GROMACS .gro file of N, CA and C in nm:
model
  246
    1MET      N    1   0.582   1.114  -0.232
    1MET     CA    2   0.652   1.077  -0.111
    1MET      C    3   0.730   1.195  -0.054
    2PHE      N    4   0.777   1.282  -0.143
    2PHE     CA    5   0.849   1.399  -0.094
    2PHE      C    6   0.756   1.490  -0.013
    3ILE      N    7   0.632   1.502  -0.059
    3ILE     CA    8   0.535   1.585   0.013
    3ILE      C    9   0.504   1.522   0.149
    4LEU      N   10   0.486   1.391   0.152
    4LEU     CA   11   0.460   1.321   0.278
    4LEU      C   12   0.576   1.339   0.375
    5SER      N   13   0.699   1.325   0.326
    5SER     CA   14   0.815   1.341   0.414
    5SER      C   15   0.824   1.484   0.466
    6TYR      N   16   0.790   1.582   0.382
    6TYR     CA   17   0.793   1.722   0.426
    6TYR      C   18   0.688   1.748   0.534
    7VAL      N   19   0.568   1.695   0.515
    7VAL     CA   20   0.461   1.716   0.613
    7VAL      C   21   0.497   1.652   0.747
    8ILE      N   22   0.551   1.530   0.744
    8ILE     CA   23   0.591   1.463   0.868
    8ILE      C   24   0.704   1.539   0.935
    9TYR      N   25   0.803   1.581   0.858
    9TYR     CA   26   0.921   1.649   0.912
    9TYR      C   27   0.886   1.788   0.966
   10LYS      N   28   0.816   1.867   0.887
   10LYS     CA   29   0.792   2.008   0.922
   10LYS      C   30   0.683   2.025   1.028
   11TYR      N   31   0.573   1.952   1.014
   11TYR     CA   32   0.458   1.972   1.101
   11TYR      C   33   0.442   1.864   1.208
   12GLU      N   34   0.541   1.775   1.219
   12GLU     CA   35   0.543   1.669   1.322
   12GLU      C   36   0.415   1.586   1.321
   13LYS      N   37   0.374   1.544   1.204
   13LYS     CA   38   0.253   1.463   1.188
   13LYS      C   39   0.288   1.315   1.196
   14VAL      N   40   0.336   1.271   1.313
   14VAL     CA   41   0.376   1.130   1.329
   14VAL      C   42   0.256   1.036   1.325
   15GLU      N   43   0.136   1.088   1.342
   15GLU     CA   44   0.018   1.001   1.335
   15GLU      C   45  -0.008   0.953   1.192
   16LEU      N   46   0.059   1.011   1.093
   16LEU     CA   47   0.049   0.962   0.956
   16LEU      C   48   0.125   0.831   0.936
   17LEU      N   49   0.217   0.801   1.027
   17LEU     CA   50   0.291   0.676   1.020
   17LEU      C   51   0.201   0.564   1.072
   18ALA      N   52   0.203   0.451   1.007
   18ALA     CA   53   0.113   0.340   1.040
   18ALA      C   54   0.137   0.288   1.181
   19GLY      N   55   0.032   0.285   1.261
   19GLY     CA   56   0.037   0.223   1.393
   19GLY      C   57   0.102   0.305   1.502
   20ILE      N   58   0.127   0.433   1.478
   20ILE     CA   59   0.194   0.515   1.580
   20ILE      C   60   0.096   0.622   1.628
   21GLU      N   61   0.070   0.623   1.757
   21GLU     CA   62  -0.015   0.726   1.817
   21GLU      C   63   0.075   0.833   1.878
   22LYS      N   64   0.039   0.957   1.854
   22LYS     CA   65   0.121   1.069   1.901
   22LYS      C   66   0.133   1.071   2.053
   23SER      N   67   0.031   1.024   2.122
   23SER     CA   68   0.032   1.027   2.269
   23SER      C   69   0.130   0.926   2.328
   24LYS      N   70   0.167   0.823   2.253
   24LYS     CA   71   0.256   0.719   2.305
   24LYS      C   72   0.403   0.742   2.267
   25VAL      N   73   0.432   0.848   2.196
   25VAL     CA   74   0.569   0.876   2.150
   25VAL      C   75   0.640   0.962   2.254
   26LYS      N   76   0.762   0.922   2.292
   26LYS     CA   77   0.840   0.997   2.391
   26LYS      C   78   0.899   1.124   2.330
   27ASP      N   79   0.949   1.116   2.208
   27ASP     CA   80   1.019   1.227   2.144
   27ASP      C   81   0.955   1.254   2.008
   28VAL      N   82   0.846   1.331   2.007
   28VAL     CA   83   0.773   1.356   1.883
   28VAL      C   84   0.858   1.432   1.781
   29PRO      N   85   0.927   1.541   1.818
   29PRO     CA   86   1.009   1.611   1.717
   29PRO      C   87   1.120   1.522   1.661
   30GLY      N   88   1.182   1.442   1.745
   30GLY     CA   89   1.289   1.354   1.698
   30GLY      C   90   1.237   1.249   1.602
   31LEU      N   91   1.123   1.188   1.636
   31LEU     CA   92   1.063   1.087   1.549
   31LEU      C   93   1.019   1.149   1.417
   32ALA      N   94   0.961   1.269   1.422
   32ALA     CA   95   0.915   1.335   1.300
   32ALA      C   96   1.033   1.364   1.207
   33LYS      N   97   1.143   1.413   1.262
   33LYS     CA   98   1.261   1.441   1.180
   33LYS      C   99   1.320   1.313   1.123
   34PHE      N  100   1.330   1.210   1.207
   34PHE     CA  101   1.387   1.082   1.163
   34PHE      C  102   1.302   1.020   1.053
   35ALA      N  103   1.171   1.011   1.075
   35ALA     CA  104   1.082   0.949   0.976
   35ALA      C  105   1.077   1.031   0.848
   36GLY      N  106   1.076   1.162   0.860
   36GLY     CA  107   1.077   1.247   0.741
   36GLY      C  108   1.201   1.226   0.657
   37LYS      N  109   1.316   1.213   0.723
   37LYS     CA  110   1.441   1.190   0.650
   37LYS      C  111   1.442   1.054   0.583
   38VAL      N  112   1.394   0.951   0.653
   38VAL     CA  113   1.392   0.816   0.595
   38VAL      C  114   1.298   0.810   0.475
   39ILE      N  115   1.182   0.871   0.485
   39ILE     CA  116   1.087   0.870   0.373
   39ILE      C  117   1.143   0.949   0.255
   40ALA      N  118   1.212   1.060   0.282
   40ALA     CA  119   1.275   1.136   0.174
   40ALA      C  120   1.385   1.054   0.107
   41LEU      N  121   1.463   0.979   0.187
   41LEU     CA  122   1.566   0.892   0.128
   41LEU      C  123   1.503   0.783   0.043
   42MET      N  124   1.391   0.727   0.088
   42MET     CA  125   1.322   0.625   0.008
   42MET      C  126   1.274   0.685  -0.125
   43ALA      N  127   1.215   0.803  -0.118
   43ALA     CA  128   1.165   0.867  -0.240
   43ALA      C  129   1.280   0.898  -0.336
   44THR      N  130   1.391   0.947  -0.283
   44THR     CA  131   1.508   0.976  -0.367
   44THR      C  132   1.562   0.849  -0.431
   45GLY      N  133   1.572   0.743  -0.351
   45GLY     CA  134   1.620   0.616  -0.404
   45GLY      C  135   1.530   0.560  -0.512
   46ILE      N  136   1.400   0.569  -0.491
   46ILE     CA  137   1.305   0.520  -0.591
   46ILE      C  138   1.319   0.599  -0.721
   47PHE      N  139   1.333   0.730  -0.709
   47PHE     CA  140   1.347   0.815  -0.827
   47PHE      C  141   1.475   0.784  -0.904
   48ILE      N  142   1.587   0.775  -0.832
   48ILE     CA  143   1.716   0.747  -0.897
   48ILE      C  144   1.717   0.608  -0.959
   49LEU      N  145   1.668   0.509  -0.885
   49LEU     CA  146   1.668   0.373  -0.938
   49LEU      C  147   1.570   0.356  -1.053
   50ALA      N  148   1.463   0.436  -1.057
   50ALA     CA  149   1.373   0.433  -1.172
   50ALA      C  150   1.443   0.487  -1.296
   51LEU      N  151   1.521   0.593  -1.278
   51LEU     CA  152   1.597   0.646  -1.391
   51LEU      C  153   1.702   0.547  -1.439
   52VAL      N  154   1.776   0.489  -1.344
   52VAL     CA  155   1.879   0.392  -1.379
   52VAL      C  156   1.815   0.266  -1.438
   53GLY      N  157   1.703   0.225  -1.383
   53GLY     CA  158   1.634   0.105  -1.431
   53GLY      C  159   1.582   0.119  -1.572
   54SER      N  160   1.556   0.242  -1.616
   54SER     CA  161   1.513   0.261  -1.754
   54SER      C  162   1.628   0.243  -1.851
   55ILE      N  163   1.751   0.250  -1.800
   55ILE     CA  164   1.870   0.234  -1.884
   55ILE      C  165   1.929   0.094  -1.868
   56ILE      N  166   1.944   0.050  -1.744
   56ILE     CA  167   2.007  -0.079  -1.713
   56ILE      C  168   1.899  -0.175  -1.662
   57PRO      N  169   1.887  -0.294  -1.719
   57PRO     CA  170   1.779  -0.385  -1.679
   57PRO      C  171   1.796  -0.451  -1.542
   58HIS      N  172   1.916  -0.449  -1.483
   58HIS     CA  173   1.939  -0.520  -1.357
   58HIS      C  174   1.932  -0.428  -1.235
   59ALA      N  175   1.866  -0.315  -1.245
   59ALA     CA  176   1.857  -0.222  -1.133
   59ALA      C  177   1.756  -0.266  -1.029
   60GLY      N  178   1.671  -0.362  -1.061
   60GLY     CA  179   1.569  -0.409  -0.967
   60GLY      C  180   1.629  -0.470  -0.842
   61ILE      N  181   1.738  -0.542  -0.856
   61ILE     CA  182   1.804  -0.603  -0.740
   61ILE      C  183   1.860  -0.494  -0.649
   62ALA      N  184   1.922  -0.393  -0.707
   62ALA     CA  185   1.975  -0.282  -0.628
   62ALA      C  186   1.863  -0.209  -0.555
   63PHE      N  187   1.749  -0.193  -0.620
   63PHE     CA  188   1.634  -0.128  -0.559
   63PHE      C  189   1.585  -0.205  -0.437
   64ILE      N  190   1.572  -0.336  -0.451
   64ILE     CA  191   1.525  -0.419  -0.340
   64ILE      C  192   1.622  -0.412  -0.222
   65ILE      N  193   1.751  -0.421  -0.248
   65ILE     CA  194   1.852  -0.413  -0.142
   65ILE      C  195   1.848  -0.277  -0.073
   66TYR      N  196   1.835  -0.170  -0.151
   66TYR     CA  197   1.830  -0.034  -0.096
   66TYR      C  198   1.710  -0.016  -0.003
   67ILE      N  199   1.593  -0.055  -0.048
   67ILE     CA  200   1.472  -0.037   0.032
   67ILE      C  201   1.475  -0.125   0.157
   68ILE      N  202   1.521  -0.248   0.146
   68ILE     CA  203   1.529  -0.336   0.263
   68ILE      C  204   1.627  -0.279   0.365
   69ALA      N  205   1.740  -0.227   0.319
   69ALA     CA  206   1.838  -0.166   0.410
   69ALA      C  207   1.778  -0.046   0.482
   70LEU      N  208   1.705   0.039   0.411
   70LEU     CA  209   1.641   0.154   0.476
   70LEU      C  210   1.536   0.110   0.577
   71LEU      N  211   1.459   0.008   0.544
   71LEU     CA  212   1.358  -0.041   0.638
   71LEU      C  213   1.421  -0.100   0.763
   72ILE      N  214   1.533  -0.171   0.748
   72ILE     CA  215   1.602  -0.226   0.865
   72ILE      C  216   1.653  -0.114   0.954
   73VAL      N  217   1.712  -0.011   0.896
   73VAL     CA  218   1.759   0.104   0.974
   73VAL      C  219   1.642   0.170   1.044
   74TYR      N  220   1.531   0.188   0.973
   74TYR     CA  221   1.413   0.251   1.031
   74TYR      C  222   1.358   0.171   1.148
   75ILE      N  223   1.347   0.040   1.133
   75ILE     CA  224   1.290  -0.044   1.239
   75ILE      C  225   1.378  -0.043   1.363
   76PHE      N  226   1.510  -0.055   1.347
   76PHE     CA  227   1.599  -0.060   1.463
   76PHE      C  228   1.611   0.075   1.533
   77ARG      N  229   1.600   0.185   1.463
   77ARG     CA  230   1.612   0.316   1.525
   77ARG      C  231   1.478   0.367   1.579
   78LEU      N  232   1.368   0.306   1.537
   78LEU     CA  233   1.235   0.350   1.578
   78LEU      C  234   1.214   0.334   1.728
   79GLY      N  235   1.270   0.231   1.788
   79GLY     CA  236   1.254   0.206   1.931
   79GLY      C  237   1.307   0.318   2.018
   80LYS      N  238   1.398   0.396   1.967
   80LYS     CA  239   1.455   0.509   2.041
   80LYS      C  240   1.350   0.616   2.069
   81TYR      N  241   1.252   0.627   1.982
   81TYR     CA  242   1.153   0.733   1.994
   81TYR      C  243   1.022   0.689   2.058
   82LEU      N  244   1.000   0.559   2.071
   82LEU     CA  245   0.873   0.511   2.127
   82LEU      C  246   0.885   0.476   2.273
   0.00000   0.00000   0.00000
């Protein structure tokens, strides 16, 4: 996921995002930076919660809340770029 976020962020490959055509995006650099950051945050959260989950058995609930919160932020801010 870190590699995917880097490719989207650095090379503005917004067409890698599901259902988004580069020709229909108003602000390609802004969307690429935003999506790259969100995917990097998801990857970091998954990594940290996997480490914590190997120690504490109740980390699954925190993982679900974290990912849902990131998806909500992503969905509401996505309209700014389309």
